[in-house]
Coordinates of C-alpha atoms and ligand atoms in Angstrom, one line a residue:
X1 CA -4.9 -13.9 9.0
X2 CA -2.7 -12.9 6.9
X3 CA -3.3 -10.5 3.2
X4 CA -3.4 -13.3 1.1
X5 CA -5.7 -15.0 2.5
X6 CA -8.5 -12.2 0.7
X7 CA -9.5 -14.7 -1.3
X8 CA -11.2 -12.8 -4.8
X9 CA -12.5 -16.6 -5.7
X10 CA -16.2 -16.0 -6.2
X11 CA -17.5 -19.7 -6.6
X12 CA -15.3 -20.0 -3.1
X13 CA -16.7 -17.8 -1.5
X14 CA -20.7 -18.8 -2.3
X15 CA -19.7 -21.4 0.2
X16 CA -18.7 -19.2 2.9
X17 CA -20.6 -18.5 6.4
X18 CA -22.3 -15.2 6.9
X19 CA -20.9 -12.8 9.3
X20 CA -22.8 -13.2 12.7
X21 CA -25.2 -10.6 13.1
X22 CA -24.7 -8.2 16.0
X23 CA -27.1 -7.8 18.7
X24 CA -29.5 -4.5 19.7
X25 CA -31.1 -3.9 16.5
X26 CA -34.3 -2.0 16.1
X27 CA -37.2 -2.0 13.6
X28 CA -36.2 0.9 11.1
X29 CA -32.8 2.1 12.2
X30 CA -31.3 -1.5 13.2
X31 CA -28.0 -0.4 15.0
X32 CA -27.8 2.8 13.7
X33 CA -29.4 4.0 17.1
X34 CA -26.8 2.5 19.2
X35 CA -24.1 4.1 16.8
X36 CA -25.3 7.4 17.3
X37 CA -26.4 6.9 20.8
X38 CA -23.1 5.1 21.7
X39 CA -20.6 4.4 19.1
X40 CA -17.5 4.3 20.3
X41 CA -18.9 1.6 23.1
X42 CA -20.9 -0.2 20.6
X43 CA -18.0 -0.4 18.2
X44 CA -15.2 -1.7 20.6
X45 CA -17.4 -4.5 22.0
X46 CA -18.2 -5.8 18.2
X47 CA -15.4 -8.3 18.8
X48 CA -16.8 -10.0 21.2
X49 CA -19.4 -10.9 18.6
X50 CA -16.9 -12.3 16.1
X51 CA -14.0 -11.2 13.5
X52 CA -16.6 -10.0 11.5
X53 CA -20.3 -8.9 12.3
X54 CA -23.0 -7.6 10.3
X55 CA -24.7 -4.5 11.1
X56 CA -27.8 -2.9 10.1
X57 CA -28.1 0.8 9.7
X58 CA -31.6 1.5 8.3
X59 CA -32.4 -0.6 5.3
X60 CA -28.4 -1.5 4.8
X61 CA -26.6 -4.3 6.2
X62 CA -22.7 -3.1 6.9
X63 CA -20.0 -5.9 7.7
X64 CA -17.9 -4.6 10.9
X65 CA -14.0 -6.1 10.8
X66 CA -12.9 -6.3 14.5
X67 CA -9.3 -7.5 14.0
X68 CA -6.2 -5.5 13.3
X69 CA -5.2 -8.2 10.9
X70 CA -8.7 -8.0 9.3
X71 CA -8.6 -4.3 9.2
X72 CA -5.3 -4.0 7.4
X73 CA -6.3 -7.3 5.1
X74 CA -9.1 -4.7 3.8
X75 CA -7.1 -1.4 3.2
X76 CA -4.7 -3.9 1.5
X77 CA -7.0 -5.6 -0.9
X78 CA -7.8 -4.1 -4.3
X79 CA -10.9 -5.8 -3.8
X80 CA -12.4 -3.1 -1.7
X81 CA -13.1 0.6 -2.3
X82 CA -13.3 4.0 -1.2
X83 CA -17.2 3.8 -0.8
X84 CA -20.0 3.2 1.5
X85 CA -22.1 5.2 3.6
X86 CA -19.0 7.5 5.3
X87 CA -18.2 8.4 1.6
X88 CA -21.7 8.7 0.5
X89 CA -22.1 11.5 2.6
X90 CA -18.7 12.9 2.4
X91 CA -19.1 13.3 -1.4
X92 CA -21.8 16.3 -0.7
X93 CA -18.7 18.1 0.7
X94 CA -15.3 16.4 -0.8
X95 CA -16.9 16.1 -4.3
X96 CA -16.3 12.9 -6.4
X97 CA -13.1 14.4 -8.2
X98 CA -11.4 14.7 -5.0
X99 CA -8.4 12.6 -3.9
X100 CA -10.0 11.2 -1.1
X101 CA -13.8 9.9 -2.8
X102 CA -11.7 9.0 -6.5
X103 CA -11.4 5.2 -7.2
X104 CA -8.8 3.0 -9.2
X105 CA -6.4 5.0 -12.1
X106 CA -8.1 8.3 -11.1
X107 CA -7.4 8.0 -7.6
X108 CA -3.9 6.8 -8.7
X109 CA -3.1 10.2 -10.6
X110 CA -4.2 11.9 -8.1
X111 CA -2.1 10.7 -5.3
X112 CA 1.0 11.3 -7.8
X113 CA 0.3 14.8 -8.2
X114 CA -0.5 15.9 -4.4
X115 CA 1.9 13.4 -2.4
X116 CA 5.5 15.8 -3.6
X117 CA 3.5 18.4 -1.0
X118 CA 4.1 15.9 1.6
X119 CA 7.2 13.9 1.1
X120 CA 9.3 13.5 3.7
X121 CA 12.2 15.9 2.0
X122 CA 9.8 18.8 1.2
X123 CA 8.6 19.0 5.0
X124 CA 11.3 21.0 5.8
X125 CA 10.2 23.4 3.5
X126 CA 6.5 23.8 5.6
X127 CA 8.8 24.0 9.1
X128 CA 8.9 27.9 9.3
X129 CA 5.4 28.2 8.4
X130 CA 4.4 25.5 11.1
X131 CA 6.8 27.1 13.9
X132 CA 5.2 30.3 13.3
X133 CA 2.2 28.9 13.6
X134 CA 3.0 27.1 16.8
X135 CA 4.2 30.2 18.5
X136 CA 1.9 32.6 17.6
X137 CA -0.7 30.1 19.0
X138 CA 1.0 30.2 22.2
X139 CA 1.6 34.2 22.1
X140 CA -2.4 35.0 21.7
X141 CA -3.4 33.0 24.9
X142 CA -2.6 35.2 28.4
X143 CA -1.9 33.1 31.7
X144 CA -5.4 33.1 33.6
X145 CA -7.3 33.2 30.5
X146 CA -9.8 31.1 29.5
X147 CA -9.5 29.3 26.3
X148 CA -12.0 28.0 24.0
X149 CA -9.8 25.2 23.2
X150 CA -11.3 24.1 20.2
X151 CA -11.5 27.7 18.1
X152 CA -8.2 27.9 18.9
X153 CA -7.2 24.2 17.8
X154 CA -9.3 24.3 14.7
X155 CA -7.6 28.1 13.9
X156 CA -4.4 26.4 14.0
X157 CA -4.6 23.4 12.4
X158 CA -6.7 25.2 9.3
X159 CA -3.7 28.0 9.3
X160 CA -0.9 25.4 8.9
X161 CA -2.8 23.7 6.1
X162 CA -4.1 26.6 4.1
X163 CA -0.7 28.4 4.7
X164 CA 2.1 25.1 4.2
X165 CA -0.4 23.7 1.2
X166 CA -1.9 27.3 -0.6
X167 CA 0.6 29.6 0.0
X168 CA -0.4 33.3 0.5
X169 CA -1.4 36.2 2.4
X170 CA -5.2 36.2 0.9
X171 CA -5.4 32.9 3.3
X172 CA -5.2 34.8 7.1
X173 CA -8.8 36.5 6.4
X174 CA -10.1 33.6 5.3
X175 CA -9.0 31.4 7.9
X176 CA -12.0 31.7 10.3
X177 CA -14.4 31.4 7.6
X178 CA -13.4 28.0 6.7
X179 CA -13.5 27.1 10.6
X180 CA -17.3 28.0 11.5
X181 CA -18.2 26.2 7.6
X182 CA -16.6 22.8 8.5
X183 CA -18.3 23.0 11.6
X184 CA -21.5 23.1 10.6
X185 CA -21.0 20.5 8.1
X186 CA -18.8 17.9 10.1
X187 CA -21.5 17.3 12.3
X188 CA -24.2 17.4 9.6
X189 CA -22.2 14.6 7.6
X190 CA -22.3 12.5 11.0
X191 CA -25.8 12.6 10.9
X192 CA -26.5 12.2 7.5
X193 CA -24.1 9.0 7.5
X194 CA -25.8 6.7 10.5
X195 CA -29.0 7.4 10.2
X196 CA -29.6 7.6 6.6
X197 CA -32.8 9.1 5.5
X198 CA -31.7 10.9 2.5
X199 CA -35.1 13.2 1.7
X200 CA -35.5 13.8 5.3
X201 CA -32.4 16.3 5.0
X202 CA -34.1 18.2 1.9
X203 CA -36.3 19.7 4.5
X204 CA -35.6 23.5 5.4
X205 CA -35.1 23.1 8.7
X206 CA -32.6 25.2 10.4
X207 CA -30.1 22.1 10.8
X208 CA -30.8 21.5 6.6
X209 CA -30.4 25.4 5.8
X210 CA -27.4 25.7 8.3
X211 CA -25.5 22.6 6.3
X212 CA -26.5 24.0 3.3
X213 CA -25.2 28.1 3.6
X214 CA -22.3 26.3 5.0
X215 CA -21.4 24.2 2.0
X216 CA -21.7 26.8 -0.5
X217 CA -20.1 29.3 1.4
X218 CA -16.6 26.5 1.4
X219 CA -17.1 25.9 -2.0
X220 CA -17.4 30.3 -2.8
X221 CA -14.0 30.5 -0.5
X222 CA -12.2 27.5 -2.6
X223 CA -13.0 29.9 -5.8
X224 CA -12.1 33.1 -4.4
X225 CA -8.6 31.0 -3.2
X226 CA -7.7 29.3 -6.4
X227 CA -9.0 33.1 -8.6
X228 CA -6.3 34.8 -5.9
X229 CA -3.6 32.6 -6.6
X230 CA -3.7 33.3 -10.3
X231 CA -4.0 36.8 -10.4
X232 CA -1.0 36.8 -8.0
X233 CA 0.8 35.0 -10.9
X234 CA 2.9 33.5 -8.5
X235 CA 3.9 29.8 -8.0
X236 CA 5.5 28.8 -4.7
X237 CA 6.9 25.5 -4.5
X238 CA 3.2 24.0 -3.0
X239 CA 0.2 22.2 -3.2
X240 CA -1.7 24.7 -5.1
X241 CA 0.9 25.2 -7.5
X242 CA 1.0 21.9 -8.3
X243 CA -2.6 21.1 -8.9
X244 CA -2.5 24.1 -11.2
X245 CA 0.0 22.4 -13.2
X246 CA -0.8 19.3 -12.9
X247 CA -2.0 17.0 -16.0
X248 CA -4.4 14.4 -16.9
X249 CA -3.3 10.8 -18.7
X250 CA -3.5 12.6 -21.8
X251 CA -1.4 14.8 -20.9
X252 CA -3.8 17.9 -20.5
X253 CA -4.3 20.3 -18.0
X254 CA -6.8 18.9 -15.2
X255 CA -10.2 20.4 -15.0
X256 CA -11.2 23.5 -13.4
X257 CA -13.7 21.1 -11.1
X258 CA -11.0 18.8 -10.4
X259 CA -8.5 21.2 -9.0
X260 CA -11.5 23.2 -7.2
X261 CA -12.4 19.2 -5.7
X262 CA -9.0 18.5 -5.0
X263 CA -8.2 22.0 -2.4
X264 CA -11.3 20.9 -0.5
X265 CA -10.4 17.8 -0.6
X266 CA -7.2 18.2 1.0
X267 CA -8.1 20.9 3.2
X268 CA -10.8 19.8 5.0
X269 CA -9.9 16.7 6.2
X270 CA -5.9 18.3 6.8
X271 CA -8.3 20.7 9.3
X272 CA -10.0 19.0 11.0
X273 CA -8.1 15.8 12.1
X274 CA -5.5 18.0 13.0
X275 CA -7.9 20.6 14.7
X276 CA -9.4 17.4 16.6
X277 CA -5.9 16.2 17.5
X278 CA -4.3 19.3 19.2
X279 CA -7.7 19.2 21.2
X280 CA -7.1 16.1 22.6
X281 CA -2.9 16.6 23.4
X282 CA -4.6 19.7 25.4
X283 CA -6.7 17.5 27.1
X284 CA -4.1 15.2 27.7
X285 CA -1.4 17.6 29.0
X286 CA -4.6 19.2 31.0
X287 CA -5.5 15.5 32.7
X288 CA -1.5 14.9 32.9
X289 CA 0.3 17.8 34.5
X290 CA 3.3 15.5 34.8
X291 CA 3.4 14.7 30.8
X292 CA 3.9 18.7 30.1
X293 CA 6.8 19.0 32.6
X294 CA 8.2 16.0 31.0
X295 CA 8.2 18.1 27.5
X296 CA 9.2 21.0 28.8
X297 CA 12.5 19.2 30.2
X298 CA 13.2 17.5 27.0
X299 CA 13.1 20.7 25.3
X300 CA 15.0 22.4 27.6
X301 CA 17.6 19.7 27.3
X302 CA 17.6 19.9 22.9
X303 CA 17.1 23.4 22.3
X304 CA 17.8 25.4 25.5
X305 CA 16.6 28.5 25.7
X306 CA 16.0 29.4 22.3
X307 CA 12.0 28.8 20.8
X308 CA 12.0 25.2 19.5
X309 CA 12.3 25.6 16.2
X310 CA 11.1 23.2 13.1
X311 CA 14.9 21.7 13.0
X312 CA 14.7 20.5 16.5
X313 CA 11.2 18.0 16.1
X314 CA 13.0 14.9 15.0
X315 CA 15.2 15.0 18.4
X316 CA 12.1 15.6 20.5
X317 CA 11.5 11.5 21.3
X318 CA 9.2 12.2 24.1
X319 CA 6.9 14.8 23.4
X320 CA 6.6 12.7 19.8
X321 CA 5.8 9.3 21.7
X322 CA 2.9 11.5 23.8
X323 CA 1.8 12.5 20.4
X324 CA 1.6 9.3 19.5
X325 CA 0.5 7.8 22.5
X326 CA -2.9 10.8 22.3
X327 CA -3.6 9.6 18.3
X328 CA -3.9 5.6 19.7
X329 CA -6.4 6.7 22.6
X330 CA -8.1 9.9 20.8
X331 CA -7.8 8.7 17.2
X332 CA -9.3 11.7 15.1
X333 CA -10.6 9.3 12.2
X334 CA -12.3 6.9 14.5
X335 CA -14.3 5.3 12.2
X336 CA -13.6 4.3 8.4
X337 CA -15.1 2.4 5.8
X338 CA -15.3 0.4 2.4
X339 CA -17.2 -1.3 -0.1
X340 CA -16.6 -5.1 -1.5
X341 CA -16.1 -4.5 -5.4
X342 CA -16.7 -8.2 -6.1
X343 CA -17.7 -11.6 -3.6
X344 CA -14.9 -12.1 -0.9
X345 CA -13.6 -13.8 1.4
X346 CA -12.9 -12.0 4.7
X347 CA -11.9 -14.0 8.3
X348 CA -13.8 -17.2 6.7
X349 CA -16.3 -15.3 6.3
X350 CA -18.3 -14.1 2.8
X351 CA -18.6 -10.7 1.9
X352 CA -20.9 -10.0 -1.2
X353 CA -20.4 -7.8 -4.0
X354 CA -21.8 -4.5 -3.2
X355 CA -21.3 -4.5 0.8
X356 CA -20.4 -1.7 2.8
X357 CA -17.3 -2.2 5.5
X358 CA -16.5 -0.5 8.6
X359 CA -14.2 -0.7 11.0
X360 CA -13.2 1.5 14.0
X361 CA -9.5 2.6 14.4
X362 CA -10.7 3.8 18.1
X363 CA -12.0 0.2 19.2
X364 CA -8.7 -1.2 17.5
X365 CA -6.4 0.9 19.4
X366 CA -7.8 0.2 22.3
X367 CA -8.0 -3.5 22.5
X368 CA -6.7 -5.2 25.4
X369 CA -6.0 -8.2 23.2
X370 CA -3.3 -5.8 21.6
X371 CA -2.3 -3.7 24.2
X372 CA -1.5 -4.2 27.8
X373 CA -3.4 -1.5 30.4
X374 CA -4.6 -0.7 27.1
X375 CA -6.8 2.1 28.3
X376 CA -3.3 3.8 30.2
X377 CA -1.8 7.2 28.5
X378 CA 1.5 5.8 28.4
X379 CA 4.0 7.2 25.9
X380 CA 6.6 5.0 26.9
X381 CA 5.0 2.3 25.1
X382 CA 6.5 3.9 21.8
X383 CA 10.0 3.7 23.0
X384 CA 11.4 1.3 20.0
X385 CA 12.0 -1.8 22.7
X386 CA 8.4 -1.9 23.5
X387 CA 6.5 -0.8 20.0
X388 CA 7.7 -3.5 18.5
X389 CA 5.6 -5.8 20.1
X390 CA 2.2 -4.0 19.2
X391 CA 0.5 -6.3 16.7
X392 CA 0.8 -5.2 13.5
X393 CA -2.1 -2.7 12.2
X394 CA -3.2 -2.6 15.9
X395 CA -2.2 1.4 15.4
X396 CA -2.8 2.9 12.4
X397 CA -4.0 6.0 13.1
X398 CA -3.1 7.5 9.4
X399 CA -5.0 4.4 8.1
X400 CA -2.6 1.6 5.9
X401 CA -2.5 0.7 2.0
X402 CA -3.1 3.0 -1.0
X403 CA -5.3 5.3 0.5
X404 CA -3.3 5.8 3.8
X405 CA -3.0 10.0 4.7
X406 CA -0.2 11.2 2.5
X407 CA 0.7 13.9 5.6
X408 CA 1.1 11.3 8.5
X409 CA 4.7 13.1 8.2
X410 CA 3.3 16.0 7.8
X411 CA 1.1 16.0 10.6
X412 CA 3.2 14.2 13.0
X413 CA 5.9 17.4 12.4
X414 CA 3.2 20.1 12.9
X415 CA 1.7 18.5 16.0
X416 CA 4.9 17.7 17.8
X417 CA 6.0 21.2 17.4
X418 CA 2.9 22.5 18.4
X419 CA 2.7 20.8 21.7
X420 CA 6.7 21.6 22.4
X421 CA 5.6 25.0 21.9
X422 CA 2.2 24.8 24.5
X423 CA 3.9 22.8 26.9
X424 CA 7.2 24.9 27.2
X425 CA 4.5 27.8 28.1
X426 CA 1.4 26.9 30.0
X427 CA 0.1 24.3 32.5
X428 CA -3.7 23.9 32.1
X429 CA -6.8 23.3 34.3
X430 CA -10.3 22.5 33.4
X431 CA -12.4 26.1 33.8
X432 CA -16.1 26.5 34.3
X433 CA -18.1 24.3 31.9
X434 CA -15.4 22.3 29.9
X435 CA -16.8 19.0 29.1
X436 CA -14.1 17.0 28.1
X437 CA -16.5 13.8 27.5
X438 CA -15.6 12.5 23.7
X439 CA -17.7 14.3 20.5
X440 CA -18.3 12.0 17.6
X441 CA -19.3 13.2 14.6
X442 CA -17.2 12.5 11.4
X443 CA -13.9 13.0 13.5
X444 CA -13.5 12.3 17.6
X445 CA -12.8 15.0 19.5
X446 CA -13.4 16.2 23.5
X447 CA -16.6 17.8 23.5
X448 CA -16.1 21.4 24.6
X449 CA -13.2 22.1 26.1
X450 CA -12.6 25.5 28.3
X451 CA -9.3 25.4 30.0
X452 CA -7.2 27.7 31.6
X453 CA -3.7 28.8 31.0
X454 CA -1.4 28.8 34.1
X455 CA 2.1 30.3 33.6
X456 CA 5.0 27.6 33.6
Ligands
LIG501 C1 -6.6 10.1 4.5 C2 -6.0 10.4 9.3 C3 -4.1 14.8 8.8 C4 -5.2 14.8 4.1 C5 -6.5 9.8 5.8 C6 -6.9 8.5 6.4 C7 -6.7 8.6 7.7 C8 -6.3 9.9 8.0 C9 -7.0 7.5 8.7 C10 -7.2 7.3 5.6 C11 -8.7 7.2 5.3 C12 -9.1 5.8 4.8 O1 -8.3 4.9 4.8 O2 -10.2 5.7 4.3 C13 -5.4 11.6 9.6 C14 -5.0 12.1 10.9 C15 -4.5 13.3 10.7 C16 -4.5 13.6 9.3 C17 -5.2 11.3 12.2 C18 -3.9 14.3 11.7 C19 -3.8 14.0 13.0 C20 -4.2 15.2 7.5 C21 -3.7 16.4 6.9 C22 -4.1 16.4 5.6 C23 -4.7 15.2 5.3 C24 -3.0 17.5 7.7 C25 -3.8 17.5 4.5 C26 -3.4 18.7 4.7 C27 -5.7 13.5 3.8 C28 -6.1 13.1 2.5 C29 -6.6 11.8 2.6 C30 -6.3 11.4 4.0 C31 -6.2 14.0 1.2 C32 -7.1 10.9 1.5 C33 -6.0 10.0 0.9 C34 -6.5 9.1 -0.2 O3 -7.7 8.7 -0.1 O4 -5.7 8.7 -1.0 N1 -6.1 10.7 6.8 N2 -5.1 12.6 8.7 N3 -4.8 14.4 6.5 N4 -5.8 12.5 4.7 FE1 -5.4 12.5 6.6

């Protein structure tokens, strides 16, 4: 299958077949029981059932791609969106004038304007905020304690994205606020998003209320950041700085909503895919003592006994490859989807006007049809003689096409240093009452993790 082969042709694709239609549904909720019973099980045996199957969650049928080459023919094709029932419910929280819900020459602006933040030659400038980061993460924990691993990991990743992106001291306070807010409403969203009954969630129940305190409170804290900025009069070479200058197609200033759209919409997902991702490399090294020594050579052998630094990342091969290696088996953004802007043609299959798409980065990653011992941690598989057999878009953990992260860099730098800096200090084991059993709300993520630091 190759990208070409989206065919836009609508009289050509009236002739089409119709997706098979995947077992288990129920009156009601169709298969939106089974994804929110067990998704990431449900998702990664849809192949069996064909290239692409239809779903039904609630009154809406949803066309699951199963293919790598079908997954990146659909992140390729102009002919789907940024829509659908994922979206639906993000918009509550992202806005519609954020970069990630925005559509067609809006969505195009947009990406010019943030992605200078994230090239690859202005990453540098983030390194001393990320290394400081790194190792002050490392500094608050105490051998024997206890962590709760995913305060800290959410702390962290929400520090290096406020701090690298929004510049300024008026972030540290605010920090833990934004942490216990995206909580709440991450696993609100999830909710919201398989089982669909919109009025149901205008009821003030504690859950509604809880969502709802939550979201204003994010959207209070995005004021207060973008009011403190300007009275500070400053303008540091970042994010911030340039959505506050940024203009619109006519050459005016963008709206105060946009730019207010645009920080949460760049800081939440920054947050918590990275939070969800430094959750996982703990449970990794946890599971995989042997990985961490492996590090903590390698860093040895490029830095010595200085603190590994920013400058150092790009020579750390291994610990990068068991970065990697944790994003294909605990992909944050496990699920993502789309919606057909006009009659397709997907696999042989039709896809109508107006359908919603989805497809599961986790069940891709994990194929056995693309991966040998696919369900291994091996980080070896990344070594350049080997990765270059994976099919392509059989990893894409950043997502592929136009709307593909614009800090993959970004990320990748801040995560490799981060787990340089844990593994160069502790060893972990599970304590009392970690569950490390996979969380899936709008992100994957081990459940609750409580591990204890053991010196090195
Ligand atoms: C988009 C994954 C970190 C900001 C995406 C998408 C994926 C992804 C898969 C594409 C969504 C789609 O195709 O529908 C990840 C992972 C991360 C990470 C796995 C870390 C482990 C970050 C960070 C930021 C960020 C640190 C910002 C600070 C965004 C934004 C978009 C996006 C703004 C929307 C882009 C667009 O629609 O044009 N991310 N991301 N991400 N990500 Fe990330």
């Amino acid at each position: 299958m190759s990208v070409e082969s989206v065919n836009p042709d609508a009289s050509a694709a009236a002739a089409l077949r119709e997706p098979p239609l995947a077992g288990g549904g129920v009156p009601l909720l169709g298969h939106g029981w089974r994804l929110a019973r067990d998704p990431l099980a449900f998702m990664s045996r849809l192949r069996e059932h064909g290239e692409v199957v239809r779903l039904r969650l609630g009154p809406k049928t949803v066309y699951a791609v199963t293919t790598p080459a079908l997954t990146g023919a659909v992140a390729l094709s102009p002919d789907y969106i940024i829509a659908g029932p994922l979206w639906e419910s993000l918009e509550a929280l992202l806005g519609k004038e954020g970069v990630a819900t925005a559509n067609g020459s809006l969505h195009r602006r947009q990406r010019r304007t943030i992605q200078p933040a994230f090239r690859l030659d202005a990453i540098p400038d983030h390194g001393p905020i990320m290394a400081e980061e790194a190792h002050a993460l490392v500094e608050r924990w105490r051998s024997g304690e206890v962590l709760d691993v995913t305060m800290e990991s959410f702390r962290v990743a929400v520090r290096v994205a406020a701090r690298c992106l929004m510049r300024g001291s008026y972030m540290d306070a605010r920090a833990e606020r934004i942490c216990t807010d995206l909580a709440s409403l991450f696993s609100g969203m999830y909710q919201r998003m398989v089982v669909p009954l919109g009025p149901l969630y205008k009821i003030p129940l504690p859950a509604n209320r809880e969502f709802n305190r939550a979201l204003a409170d994010l959207h209070v804290l995005v004021d207060e950041i973008v009011a403190d900025r300007r009275a500070s009069g400053q303008k540091p070479n970042d994010l911030l700085t340039a959505l506050l200058e940024a203009k619109d197609d006519n050459g005016e200033p963008i709206g105060e909503q946009e730019i207010h759209d645009q920080v949460i919409a760049i800081l939440t997902p920054g947050s918590e895919t990275v939070g969800a991702t430094v959750m996982s490399l703990l449970l990794v090294l946890t599971e995989h003592p042997e990985l961490g020594d492996k590090i903590r050579d390698e860093v040895r052998t490029v830095v010595g006994d200085r603190p590994v630094a920013f400058e150092d990342v790009r020579k750390l091969t291994y610990t990068a490859n068991v970065v990697t290696e944790t994003l294909r088996l605990h992909p944050a953004v496990w699920i993502l989807t789309r919606r057909a802007v006009a009659d397709t043609e997907l696999g042989g299959y039709r896809i109508p006007e107006g359908a919603d798409l989805i497809h599961s980065p986790y069940a891709i990653q994990r194929d056995g049809r693309s991966y040998e011992r696919n369900e291994e941690f091996d980080p070896d598989r990344w070594l350049p003689e080997r990765a270059k057999d994976v099919p392509r878009y059989a990893m894409s953990p950043f997502g592929v096409g136009n709307r593909k992260c614009p800090s993959d860099h970004f990320s990748m730098a801040e995560l490799t240093l981060i787990t340089a800096a844990i593994a160069c200090a502790y060893r972990f084991e599970h304590a009392p009452g970690s569950d490390p059993r996979p969380r899936i709300g709008i992100t994957l993520r081990p459940r609750r993790l409580l591990l204890r630091a053991l010196p090195r």
